Coordinates of C-alpha atoms and ligand atoms in Angstrom, one line a residue:
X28 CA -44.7 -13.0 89.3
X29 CA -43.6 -16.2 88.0
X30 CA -39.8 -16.5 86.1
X31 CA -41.2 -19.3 83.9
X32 CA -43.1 -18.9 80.7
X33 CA -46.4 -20.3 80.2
X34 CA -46.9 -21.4 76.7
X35 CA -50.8 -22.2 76.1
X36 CA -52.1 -23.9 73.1
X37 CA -55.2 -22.3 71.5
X38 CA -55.2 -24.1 68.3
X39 CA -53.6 -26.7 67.3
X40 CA -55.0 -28.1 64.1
X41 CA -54.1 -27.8 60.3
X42 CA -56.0 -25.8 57.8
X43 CA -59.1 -28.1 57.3
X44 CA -61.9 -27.5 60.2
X45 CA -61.6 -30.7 63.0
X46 CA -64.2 -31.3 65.9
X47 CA -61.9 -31.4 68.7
X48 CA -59.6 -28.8 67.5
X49 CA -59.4 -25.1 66.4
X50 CA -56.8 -23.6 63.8
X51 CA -53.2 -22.2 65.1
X52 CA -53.0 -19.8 67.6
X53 CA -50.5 -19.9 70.5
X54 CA -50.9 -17.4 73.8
X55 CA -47.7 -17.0 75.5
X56 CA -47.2 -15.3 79.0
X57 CA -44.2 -14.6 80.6
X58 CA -44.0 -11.5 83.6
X59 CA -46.6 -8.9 82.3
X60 CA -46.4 -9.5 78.9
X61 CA -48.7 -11.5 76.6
X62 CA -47.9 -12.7 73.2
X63 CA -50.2 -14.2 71.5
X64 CA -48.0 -16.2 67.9
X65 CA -51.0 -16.5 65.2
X66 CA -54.7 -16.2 65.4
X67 CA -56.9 -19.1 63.7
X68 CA -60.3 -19.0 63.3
X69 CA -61.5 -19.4 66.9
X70 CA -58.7 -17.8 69.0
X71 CA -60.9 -15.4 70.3
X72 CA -63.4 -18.2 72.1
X73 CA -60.3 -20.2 72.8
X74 CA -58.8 -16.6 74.6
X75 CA -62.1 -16.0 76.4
X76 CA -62.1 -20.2 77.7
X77 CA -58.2 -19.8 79.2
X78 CA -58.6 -16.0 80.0
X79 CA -55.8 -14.3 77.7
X80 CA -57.0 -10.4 77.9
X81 CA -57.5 -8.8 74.9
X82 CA -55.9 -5.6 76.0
X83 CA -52.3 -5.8 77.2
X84 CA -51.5 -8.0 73.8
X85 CA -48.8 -8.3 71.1
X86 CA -49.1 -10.0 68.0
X87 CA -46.8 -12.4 66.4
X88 CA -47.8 -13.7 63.0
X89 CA -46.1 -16.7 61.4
X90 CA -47.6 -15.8 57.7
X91 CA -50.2 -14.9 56.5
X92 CA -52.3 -18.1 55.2
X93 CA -55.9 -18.2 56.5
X94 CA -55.5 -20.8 59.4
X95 CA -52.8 -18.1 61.3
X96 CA -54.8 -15.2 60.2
X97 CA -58.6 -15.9 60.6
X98 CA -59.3 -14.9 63.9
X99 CA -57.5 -11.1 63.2
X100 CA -59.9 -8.9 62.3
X101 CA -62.2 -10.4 64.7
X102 CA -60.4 -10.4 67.7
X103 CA -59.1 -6.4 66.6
X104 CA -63.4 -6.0 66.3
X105 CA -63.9 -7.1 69.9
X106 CA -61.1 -4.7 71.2
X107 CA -63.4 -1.6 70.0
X108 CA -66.8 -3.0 70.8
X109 CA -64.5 -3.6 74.7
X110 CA -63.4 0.3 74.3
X111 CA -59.9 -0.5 74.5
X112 CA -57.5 2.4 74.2
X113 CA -54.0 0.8 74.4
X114 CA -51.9 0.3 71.2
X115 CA -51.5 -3.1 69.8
X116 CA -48.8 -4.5 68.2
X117 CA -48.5 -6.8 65.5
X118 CA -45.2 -8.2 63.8
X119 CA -45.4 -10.3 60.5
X120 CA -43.9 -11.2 57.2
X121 CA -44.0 -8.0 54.3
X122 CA -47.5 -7.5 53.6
X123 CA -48.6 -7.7 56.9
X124 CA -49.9 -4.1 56.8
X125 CA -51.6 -4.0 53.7
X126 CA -53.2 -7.0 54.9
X127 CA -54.7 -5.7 58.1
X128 CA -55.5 -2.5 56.7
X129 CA -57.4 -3.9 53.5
X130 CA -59.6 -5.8 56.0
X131 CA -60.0 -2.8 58.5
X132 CA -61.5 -1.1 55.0
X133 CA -63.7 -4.0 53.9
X134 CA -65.6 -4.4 57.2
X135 CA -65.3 0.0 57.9
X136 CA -63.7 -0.9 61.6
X137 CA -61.7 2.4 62.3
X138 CA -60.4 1.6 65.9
X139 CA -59.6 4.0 68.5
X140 CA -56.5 2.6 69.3
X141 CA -53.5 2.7 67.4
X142 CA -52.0 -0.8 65.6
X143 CA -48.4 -0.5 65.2
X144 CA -47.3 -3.0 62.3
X145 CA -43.9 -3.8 62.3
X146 CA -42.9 -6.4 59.3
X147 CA -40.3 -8.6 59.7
X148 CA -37.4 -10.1 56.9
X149 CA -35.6 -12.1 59.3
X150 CA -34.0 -10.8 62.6
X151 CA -34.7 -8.9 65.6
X152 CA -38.6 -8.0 65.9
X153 CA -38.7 -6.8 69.6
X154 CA -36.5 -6.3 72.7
X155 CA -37.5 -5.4 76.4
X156 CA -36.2 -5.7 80.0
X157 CA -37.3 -9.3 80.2
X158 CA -36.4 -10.8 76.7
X159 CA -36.0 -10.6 73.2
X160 CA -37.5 -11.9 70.2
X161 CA -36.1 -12.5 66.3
X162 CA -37.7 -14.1 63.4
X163 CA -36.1 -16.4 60.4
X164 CA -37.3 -17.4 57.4
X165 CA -38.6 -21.3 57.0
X166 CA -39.5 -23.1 53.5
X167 CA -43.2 -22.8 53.3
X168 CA -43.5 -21.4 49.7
X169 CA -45.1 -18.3 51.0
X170 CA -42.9 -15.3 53.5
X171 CA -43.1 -17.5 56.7
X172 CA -41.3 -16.9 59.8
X173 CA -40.3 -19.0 62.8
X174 CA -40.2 -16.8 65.9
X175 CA -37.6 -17.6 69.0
X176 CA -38.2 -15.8 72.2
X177 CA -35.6 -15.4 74.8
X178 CA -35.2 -14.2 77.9
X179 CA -32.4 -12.2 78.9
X180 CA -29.7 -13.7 81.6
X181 CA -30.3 -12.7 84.8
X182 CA -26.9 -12.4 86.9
X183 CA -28.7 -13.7 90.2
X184 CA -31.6 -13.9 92.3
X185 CA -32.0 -10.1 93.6
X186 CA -32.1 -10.3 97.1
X187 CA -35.1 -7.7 98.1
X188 CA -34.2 -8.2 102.0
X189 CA -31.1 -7.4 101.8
X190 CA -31.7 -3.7 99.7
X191 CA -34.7 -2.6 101.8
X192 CA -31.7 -3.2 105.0
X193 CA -29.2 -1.4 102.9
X194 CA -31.9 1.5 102.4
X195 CA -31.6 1.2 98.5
X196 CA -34.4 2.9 96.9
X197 CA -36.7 1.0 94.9
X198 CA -37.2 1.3 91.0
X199 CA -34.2 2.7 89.1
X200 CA -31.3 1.8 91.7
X201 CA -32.8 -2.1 92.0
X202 CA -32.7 -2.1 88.3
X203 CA -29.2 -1.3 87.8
X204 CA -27.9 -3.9 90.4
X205 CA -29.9 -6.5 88.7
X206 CA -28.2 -5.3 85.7
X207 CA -24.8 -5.8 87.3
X208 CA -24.0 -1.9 87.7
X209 CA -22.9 -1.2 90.9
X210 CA -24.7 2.2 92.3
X211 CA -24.1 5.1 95.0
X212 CA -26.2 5.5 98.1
X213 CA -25.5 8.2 100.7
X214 CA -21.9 8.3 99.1
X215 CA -21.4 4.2 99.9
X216 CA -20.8 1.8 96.5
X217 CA -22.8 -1.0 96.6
X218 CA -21.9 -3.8 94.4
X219 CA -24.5 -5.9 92.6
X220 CA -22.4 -9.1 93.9
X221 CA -23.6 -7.9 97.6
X222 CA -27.3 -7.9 96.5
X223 CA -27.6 -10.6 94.2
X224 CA -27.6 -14.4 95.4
X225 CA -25.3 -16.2 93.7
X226 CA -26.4 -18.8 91.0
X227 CA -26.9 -16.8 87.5
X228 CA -30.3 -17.7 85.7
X229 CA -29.4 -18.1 82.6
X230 CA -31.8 -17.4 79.8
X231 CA -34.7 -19.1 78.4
X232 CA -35.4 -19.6 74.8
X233 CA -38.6 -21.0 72.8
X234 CA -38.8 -21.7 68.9
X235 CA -41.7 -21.5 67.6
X236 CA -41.6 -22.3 64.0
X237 CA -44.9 -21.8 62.2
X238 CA -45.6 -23.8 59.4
X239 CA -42.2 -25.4 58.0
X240 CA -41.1 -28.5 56.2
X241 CA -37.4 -29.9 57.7
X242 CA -35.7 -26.6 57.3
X243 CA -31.9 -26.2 58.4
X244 CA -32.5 -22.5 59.3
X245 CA -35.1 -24.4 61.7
X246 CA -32.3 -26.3 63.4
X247 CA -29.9 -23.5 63.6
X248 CA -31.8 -21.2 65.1
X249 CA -33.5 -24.0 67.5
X250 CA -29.6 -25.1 68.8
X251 CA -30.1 -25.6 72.8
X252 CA -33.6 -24.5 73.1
X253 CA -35.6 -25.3 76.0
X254 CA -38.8 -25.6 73.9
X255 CA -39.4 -26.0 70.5
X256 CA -43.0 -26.3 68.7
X257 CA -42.6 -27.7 65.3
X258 CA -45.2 -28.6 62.4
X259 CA -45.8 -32.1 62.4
X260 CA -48.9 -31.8 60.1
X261 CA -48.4 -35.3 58.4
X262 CA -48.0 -38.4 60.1
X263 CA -44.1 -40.6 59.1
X264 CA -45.7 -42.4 56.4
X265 CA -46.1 -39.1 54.5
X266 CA -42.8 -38.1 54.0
X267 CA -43.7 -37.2 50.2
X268 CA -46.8 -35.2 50.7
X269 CA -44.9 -33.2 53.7
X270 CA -42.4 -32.1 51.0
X271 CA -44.8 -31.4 48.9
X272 CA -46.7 -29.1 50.5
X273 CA -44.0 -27.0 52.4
X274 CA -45.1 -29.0 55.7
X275 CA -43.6 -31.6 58.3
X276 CA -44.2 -35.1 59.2
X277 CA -43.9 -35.6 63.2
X278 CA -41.1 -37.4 62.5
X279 CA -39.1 -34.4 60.6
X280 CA -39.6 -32.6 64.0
X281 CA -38.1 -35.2 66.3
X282 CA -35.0 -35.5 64.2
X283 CA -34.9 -31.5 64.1
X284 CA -35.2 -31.9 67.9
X285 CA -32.4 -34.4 68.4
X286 CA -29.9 -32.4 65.8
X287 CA -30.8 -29.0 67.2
X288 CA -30.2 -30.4 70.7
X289 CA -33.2 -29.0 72.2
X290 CA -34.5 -29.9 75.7
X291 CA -38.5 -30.5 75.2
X292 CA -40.3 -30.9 71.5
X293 CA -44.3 -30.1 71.4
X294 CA -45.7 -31.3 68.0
X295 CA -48.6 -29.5 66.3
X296 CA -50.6 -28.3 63.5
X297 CA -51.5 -31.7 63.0
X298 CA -53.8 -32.7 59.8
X299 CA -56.7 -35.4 59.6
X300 CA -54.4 -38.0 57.8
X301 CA -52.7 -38.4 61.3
X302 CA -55.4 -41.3 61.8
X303 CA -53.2 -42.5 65.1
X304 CA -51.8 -39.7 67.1
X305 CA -50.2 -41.6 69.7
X306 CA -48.8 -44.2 66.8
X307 CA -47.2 -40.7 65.5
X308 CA -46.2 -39.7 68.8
X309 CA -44.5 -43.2 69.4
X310 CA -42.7 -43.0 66.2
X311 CA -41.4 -39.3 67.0
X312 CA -40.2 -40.7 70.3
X313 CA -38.0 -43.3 68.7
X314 CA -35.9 -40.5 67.3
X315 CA -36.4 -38.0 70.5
X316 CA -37.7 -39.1 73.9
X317 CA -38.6 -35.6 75.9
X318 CA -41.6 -35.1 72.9
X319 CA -45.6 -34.7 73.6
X320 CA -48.5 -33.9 71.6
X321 CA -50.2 -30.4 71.4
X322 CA -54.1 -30.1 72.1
X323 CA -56.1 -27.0 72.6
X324 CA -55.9 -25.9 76.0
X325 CA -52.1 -27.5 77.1
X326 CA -50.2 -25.5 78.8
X327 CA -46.6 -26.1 79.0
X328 CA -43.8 -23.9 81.5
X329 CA -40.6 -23.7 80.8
Ligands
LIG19 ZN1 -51.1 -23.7 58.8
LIG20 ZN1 -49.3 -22.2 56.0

């Protein structure tokens, strides 16, 4: 099982329809877990092209305009007609449960699974063994949230030779050592120091912001991030309209980049009026080097 997240794009266009790209919708791996941050119009094609199950899922909405939100009740439709049984969750701004549950009404879909709706003001949305997850609020004139994803510090590499010759039992007991709580076998302590290699991991965290103009509670929360995916949906010369319509230009996410100190910067949500994408992406480099542009079907590790 691989320690790095795999962050594929699914969508990576603006509101208005493009040829060679579908609205926003972002599938996120890391261990056994799958996130998938917005669904667009055609996530559910773009799911069955990069094979992203629809079963072991949970559901991160940025808001709730129509090019995050699209692909919802379609992709909730295919889990009945695929008989799926497991629970799906799905975290959003206030309103998110209405929302879902107004459309479940209008197209009489009454799942046999359950949809657990958690809606989020700001803060922590969910927390496992591997990482954690918290929203904040960005500018977009409507309840919009940035997510950041992080993954908790591991104290070393656990060392599974060295416990199967020290007869610890698997499960619980490996746990705690990687958790840096020492443990009793047959009446002998065994430190986590004796188990673990050396050489902490130390955690990894992703911003994702949704749809944003240059926001500061964007650059906060993005201080030291390995990867951050920031609207660019205008091009540098539309510094104006950006503003105007809660939105960045490719250059407001460089410089966001550069403050926030982050390590790599993927731009996306990018509208038509970007006539030159690798003119953009030259200009965004000016400001902050370790930058590329989303398209549907990148993958990036971190
Ligand atoms: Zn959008
Ligand atoms: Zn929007």
């Amino acid at each position: 099982m691989s320690d790095k997240f795999s962050v594929t794009f699914l969508g990576t266009s603006s509101a208005p329809p493009q040829v060679e790209r579908r609205q926003s919708s972002i599938a996120i791996k890391y261990k056994n877990h799958n996130l998938l941050v917005d669904v667009g119009e055609a996530t559910q094609v773009q799911m069955l092209k990069h094979k992203i199950g629809f079963s072991n899922l949970t559901i991160l909405l940025t808001h709730l305009h129509s090019d995050h939100t699209l692909g919802l009740i379609g992709l909730l439709t295919t889990r009945s007609f695929y008989d799926i049984s497991r629970s799906i969750t799905i975290i959003g701004p206030p309103w998110t449960s209405s929302f879902i549950f107004l459309q479940l009404l209008a197209h009489r879909l009454n799942p046999d699974y359950e949809i657990k709706v958690i809606e989020t003001n700001g803060g922590l949305v969910l927390s496992n063994s591997d990482f954690y997850i918290e929203s904040f609020p960005v500018s977009h004139g409507v309840n919009c949230f940035g997510y950041k994803i992080v993954s908790h510090q591991s104290l070393g590499v656990f060392n599974v030779e060295r416990a199967i010759e020290k007869n610890i039992p698997k499960g619980t007991m490996w746990k705690k050592l990687q958790n840096g709580t020492p443990i009793e076998v047959n009446g002998d302590i065994i430190n986590p120091s004796e188990i673990l290699d050396v050489s902490p991991i130390k955690p990894i965290k992703i911003v994702i912001t949704g749809d944003t103009p240059l926001d500061e509670h964007v650059i906060n929360h993005s201080s030291n991030a390995d990867l951050l995916v920031h609207d660019s949906t205008y091009p540098h010369s539309e510094k104006l309209r950006a503003k105007k319509h809660f939105h960045s230009t490719c250059t407001d996410a460089a410089f966001v980049a550069k403050i926030a100190n982050v390590n790599k910067l993927v731009l996306t949500h990018f509208s038509e009026l970007h006539n030159n994408l690798n003119e953009s992406l030259k200009k965004s480099k000016e400001i902050f080097t370790n930058c590329i542009l989303a398209y549907d079907g990148l993958t990036v590790h971190v």
